[in-house]
Short mmCIF file of C-alpha atoms and ligand atoms in Angstrom, two decimals:
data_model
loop_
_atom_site.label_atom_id
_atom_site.label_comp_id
_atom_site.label_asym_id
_atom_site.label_seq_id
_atom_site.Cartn_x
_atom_site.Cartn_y
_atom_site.Cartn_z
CA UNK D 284 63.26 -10.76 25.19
CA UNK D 285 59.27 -11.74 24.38
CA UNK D 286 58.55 -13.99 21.51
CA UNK D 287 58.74 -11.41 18.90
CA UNK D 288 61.88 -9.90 19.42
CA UNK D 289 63.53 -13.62 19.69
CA UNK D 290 62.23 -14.28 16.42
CA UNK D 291 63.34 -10.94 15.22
CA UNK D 292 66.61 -12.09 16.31
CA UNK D 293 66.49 -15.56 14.52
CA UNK D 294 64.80 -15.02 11.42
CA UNK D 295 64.99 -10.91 10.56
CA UNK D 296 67.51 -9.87 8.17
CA UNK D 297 69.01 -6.77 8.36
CA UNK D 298 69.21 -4.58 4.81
CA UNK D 299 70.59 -1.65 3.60
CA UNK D 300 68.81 1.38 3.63
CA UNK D 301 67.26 0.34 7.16
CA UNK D 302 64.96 -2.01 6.06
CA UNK D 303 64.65 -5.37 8.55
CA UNK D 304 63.50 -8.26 6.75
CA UNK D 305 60.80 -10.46 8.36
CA UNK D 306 58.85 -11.57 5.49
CA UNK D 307 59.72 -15.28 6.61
CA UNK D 308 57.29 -15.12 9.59
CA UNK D 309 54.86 -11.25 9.48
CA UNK D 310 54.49 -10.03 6.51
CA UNK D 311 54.92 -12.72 3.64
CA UNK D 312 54.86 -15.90 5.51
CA UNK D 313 52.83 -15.67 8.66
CA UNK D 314 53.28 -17.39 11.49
CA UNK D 315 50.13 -17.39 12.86
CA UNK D 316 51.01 -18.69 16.33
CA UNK D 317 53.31 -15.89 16.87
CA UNK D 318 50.39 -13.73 16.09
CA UNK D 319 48.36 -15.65 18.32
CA UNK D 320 51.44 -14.80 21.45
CA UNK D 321 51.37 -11.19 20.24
CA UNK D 322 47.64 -10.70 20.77
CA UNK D 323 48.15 -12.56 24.32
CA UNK D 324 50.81 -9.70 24.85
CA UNK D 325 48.73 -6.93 23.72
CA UNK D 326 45.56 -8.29 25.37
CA UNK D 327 47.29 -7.84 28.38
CA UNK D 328 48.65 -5.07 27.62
CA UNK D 329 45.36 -2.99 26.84
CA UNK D 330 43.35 -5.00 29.98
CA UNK D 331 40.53 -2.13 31.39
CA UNK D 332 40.30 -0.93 28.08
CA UNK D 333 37.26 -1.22 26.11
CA UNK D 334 37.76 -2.55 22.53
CA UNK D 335 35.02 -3.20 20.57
CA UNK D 336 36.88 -3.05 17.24
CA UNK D 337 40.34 -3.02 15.87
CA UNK D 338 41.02 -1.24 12.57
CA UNK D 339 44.30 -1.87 10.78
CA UNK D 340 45.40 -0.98 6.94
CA UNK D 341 46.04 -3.43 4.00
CA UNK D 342 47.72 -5.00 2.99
CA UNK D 343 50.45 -6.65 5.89
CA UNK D 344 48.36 -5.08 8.94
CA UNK D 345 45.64 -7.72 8.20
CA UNK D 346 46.95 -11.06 8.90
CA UNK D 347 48.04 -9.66 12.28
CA UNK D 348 44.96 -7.94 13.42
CA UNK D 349 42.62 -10.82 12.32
CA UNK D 350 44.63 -13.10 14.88
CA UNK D 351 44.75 -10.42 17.37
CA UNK D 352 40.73 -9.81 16.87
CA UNK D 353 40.20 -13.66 18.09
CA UNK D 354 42.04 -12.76 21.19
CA UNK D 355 39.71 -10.02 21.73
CA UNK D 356 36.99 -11.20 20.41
CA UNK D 357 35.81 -8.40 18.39
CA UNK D 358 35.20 -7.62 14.50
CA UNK D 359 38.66 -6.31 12.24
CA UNK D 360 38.26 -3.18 9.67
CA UNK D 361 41.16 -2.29 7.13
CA UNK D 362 41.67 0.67 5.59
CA UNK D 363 42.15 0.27 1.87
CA UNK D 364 44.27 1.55 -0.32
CA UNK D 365 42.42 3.26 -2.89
CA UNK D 366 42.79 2.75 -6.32
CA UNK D 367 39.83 4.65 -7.66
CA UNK D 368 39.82 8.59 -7.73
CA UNK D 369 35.63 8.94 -7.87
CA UNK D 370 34.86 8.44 -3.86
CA UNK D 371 31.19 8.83 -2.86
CA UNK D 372 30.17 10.36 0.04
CA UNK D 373 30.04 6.94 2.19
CA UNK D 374 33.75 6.60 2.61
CA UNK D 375 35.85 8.12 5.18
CA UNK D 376 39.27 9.11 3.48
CA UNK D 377 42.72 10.16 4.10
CA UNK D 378 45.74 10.23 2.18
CA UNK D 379 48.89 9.22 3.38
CA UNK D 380 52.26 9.17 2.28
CA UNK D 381 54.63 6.45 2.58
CA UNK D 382 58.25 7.15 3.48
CA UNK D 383 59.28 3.92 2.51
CA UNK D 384 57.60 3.51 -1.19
CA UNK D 385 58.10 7.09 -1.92
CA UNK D 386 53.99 7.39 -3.15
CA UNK D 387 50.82 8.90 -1.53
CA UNK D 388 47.95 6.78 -1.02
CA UNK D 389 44.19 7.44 -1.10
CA UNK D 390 43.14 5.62 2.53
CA UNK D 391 39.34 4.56 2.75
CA UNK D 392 37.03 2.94 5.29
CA UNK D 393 33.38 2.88 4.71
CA UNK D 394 31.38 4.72 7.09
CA UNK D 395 28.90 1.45 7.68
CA UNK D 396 31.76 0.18 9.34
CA UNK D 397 33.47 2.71 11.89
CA UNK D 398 31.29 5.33 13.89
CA UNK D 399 31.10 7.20 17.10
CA UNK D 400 30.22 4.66 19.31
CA UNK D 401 33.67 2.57 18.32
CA UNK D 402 36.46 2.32 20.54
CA UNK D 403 39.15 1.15 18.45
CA UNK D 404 42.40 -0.39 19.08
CA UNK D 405 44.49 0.05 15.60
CA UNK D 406 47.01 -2.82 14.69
CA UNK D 407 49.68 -2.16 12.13
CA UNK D 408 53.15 -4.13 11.29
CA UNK D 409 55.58 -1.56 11.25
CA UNK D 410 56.00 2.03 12.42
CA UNK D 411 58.50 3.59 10.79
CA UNK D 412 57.46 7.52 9.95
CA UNK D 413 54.10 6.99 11.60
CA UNK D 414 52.06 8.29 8.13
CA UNK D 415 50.05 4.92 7.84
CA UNK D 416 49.24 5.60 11.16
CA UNK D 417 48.29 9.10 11.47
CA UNK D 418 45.69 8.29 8.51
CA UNK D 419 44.26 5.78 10.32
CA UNK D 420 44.01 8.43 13.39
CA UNK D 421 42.37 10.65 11.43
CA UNK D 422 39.74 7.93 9.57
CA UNK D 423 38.66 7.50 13.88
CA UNK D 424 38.82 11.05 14.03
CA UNK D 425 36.18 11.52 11.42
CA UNK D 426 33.87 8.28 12.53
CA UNK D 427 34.09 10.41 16.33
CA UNK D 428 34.78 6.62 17.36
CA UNK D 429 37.87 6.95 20.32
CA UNK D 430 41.54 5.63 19.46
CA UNK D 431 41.63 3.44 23.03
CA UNK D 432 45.13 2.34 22.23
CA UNK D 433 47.75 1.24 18.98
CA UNK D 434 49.63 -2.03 18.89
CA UNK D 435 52.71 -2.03 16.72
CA UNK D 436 55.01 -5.04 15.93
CA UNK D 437 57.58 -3.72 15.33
CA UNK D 438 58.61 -0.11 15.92
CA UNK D 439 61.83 1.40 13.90
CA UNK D 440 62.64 3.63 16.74
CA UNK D 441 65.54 5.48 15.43
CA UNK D 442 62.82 7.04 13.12
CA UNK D 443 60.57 9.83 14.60
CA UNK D 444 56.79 8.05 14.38
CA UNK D 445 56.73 6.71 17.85
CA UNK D 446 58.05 9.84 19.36
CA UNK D 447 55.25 11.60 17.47
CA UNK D 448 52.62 9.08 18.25
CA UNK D 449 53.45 9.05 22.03
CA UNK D 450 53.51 13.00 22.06
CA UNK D 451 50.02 13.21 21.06
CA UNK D 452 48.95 11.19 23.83
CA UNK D 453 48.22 8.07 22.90
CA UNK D 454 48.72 4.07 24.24
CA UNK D 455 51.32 3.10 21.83
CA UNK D 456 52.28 -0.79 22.32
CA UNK D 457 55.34 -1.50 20.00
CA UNK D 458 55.84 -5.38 21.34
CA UNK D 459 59.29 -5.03 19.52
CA UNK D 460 61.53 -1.35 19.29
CA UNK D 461 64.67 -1.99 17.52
CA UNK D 462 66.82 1.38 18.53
CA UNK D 463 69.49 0.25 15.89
CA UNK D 464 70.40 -1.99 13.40
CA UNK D 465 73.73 -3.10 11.13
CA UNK D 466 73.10 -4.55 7.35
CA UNK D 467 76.92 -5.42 7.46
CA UNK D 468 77.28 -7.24 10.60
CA UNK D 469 73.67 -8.38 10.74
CA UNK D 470 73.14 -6.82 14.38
CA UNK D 471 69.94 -5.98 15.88
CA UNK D 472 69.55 -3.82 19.04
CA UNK D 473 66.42 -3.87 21.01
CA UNK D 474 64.93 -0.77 23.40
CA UNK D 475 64.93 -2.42 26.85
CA UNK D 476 60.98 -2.39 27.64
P1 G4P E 642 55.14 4.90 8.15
O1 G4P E 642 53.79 4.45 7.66
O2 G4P E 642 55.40 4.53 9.57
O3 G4P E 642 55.42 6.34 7.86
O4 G4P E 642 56.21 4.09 7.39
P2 G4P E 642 56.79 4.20 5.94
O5 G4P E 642 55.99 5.16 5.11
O6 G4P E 642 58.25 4.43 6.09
O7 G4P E 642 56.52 2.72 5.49
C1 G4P E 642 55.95 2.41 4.27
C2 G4P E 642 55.74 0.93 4.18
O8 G4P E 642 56.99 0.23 4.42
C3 G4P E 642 54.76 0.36 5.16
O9 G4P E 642 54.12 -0.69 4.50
C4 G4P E 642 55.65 -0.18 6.28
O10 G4P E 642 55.02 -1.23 6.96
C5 G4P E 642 56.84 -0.65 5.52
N1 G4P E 642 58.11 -0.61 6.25
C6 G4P E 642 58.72 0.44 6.83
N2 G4P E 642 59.91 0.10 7.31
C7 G4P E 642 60.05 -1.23 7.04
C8 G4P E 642 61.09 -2.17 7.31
O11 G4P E 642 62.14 -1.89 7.89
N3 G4P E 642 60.88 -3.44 6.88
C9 G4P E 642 59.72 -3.81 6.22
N4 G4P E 642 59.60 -5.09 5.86
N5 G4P E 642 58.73 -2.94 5.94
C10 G4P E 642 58.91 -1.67 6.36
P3 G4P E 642 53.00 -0.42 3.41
O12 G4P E 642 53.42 0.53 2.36
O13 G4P E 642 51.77 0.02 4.15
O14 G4P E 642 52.85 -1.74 2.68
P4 G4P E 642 52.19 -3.13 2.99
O15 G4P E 642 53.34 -4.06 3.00
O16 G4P E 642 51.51 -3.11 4.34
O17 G4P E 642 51.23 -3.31 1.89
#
């Protein structure tokens, strides 16, 4: 097991509806020396590629990707969620829908900040349905900056975003796949990597 899936194991809590719990150390509280491992992990992971920027969506990706942009030593970029409906041409936008939260979001990045000479590693928390995901695709899509590879913490894998995110070709680095999971016993299974 790497660091992350141990402290999956300790610390995660299993709810209904499929949900894991791991607001006690990613996405509430942060352990910030985990991060700090994971970006080791991913740095080696992505070695011969050439990042110059990592782009990641608010609001849990950014805590992650800021740690992960010290180990690579290159500038972060989150997409926002927009609030606003009047966009000006300087914005980059998608919309995407989350699975989870059952509401579509308005994704922006300002075009000062992502263009065609970018190669981009994106950074998210979770991949569940892969729609946070494919928006952020598409935001590098419009720069014409190159997706060099995706880091995911954890991956739900018995939902179909990392199937469709591998199909289309891309690097995808989930440091932790859980394959199933039990609210009522508390059991987490792991993908054997
Ligand atoms: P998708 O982007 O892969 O399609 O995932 P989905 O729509 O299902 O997920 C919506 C939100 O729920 C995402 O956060 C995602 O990180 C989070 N999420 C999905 N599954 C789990 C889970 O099992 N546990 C936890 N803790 N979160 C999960 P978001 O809407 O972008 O919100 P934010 O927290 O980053 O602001």
């Amino acid at each position: 097991m790497n660091c992350l899936e141990e402290r999956i194991a300790k610390d995660g809590v299993v709810k209904e509806g499929n949900v894991l719990k791991v607001d006690s150390f990613l996405n509430h509280c942060m352990d910030v020396s985990l991060f700090k491992e994971m970006g080791a992990e991913w740095k080696k992971r992505f070695a011969g590629k050439n990042i110059n920027k990592i782009l990641t969506i608010e609001a849990s990706g950014i805590g992650i990707a800021s740690v992960v942009a010290l180990e690579f030593n290159v500038p972060v970029v989150f997409a926002k969620k927009n609030k606003s409906i009047n966009i000006d041409g300087d914005m980059y936008v998608t919309e995407v829908e989350s699975f989870t939260h059952k509401n579509k979001n308005q994704v922006i990045v300002s075009k000062r900040f992502l263009n065609s000479d970018d190669h981009v590693l994106i950074i998210d928390d979770f991949l569940a349905n892969g729609c946070a995901l494919q928006g952020l695709i598409s935001i590098v899509g419009q720069a014409g900056a190159t997706v060099e590879g995706i880091g995911i913490a954890i991956e739900k894998g018995f939902q179909s975003g990392g199937q469709i995110i591998r199909n289309l070709g891309y690097q995808l680095e989930s440091l932790a796949i859980v394959d199933s999971m039990d609210a009522a016993t508390g059991t987490i299974t792991f993908r054997e990597q």
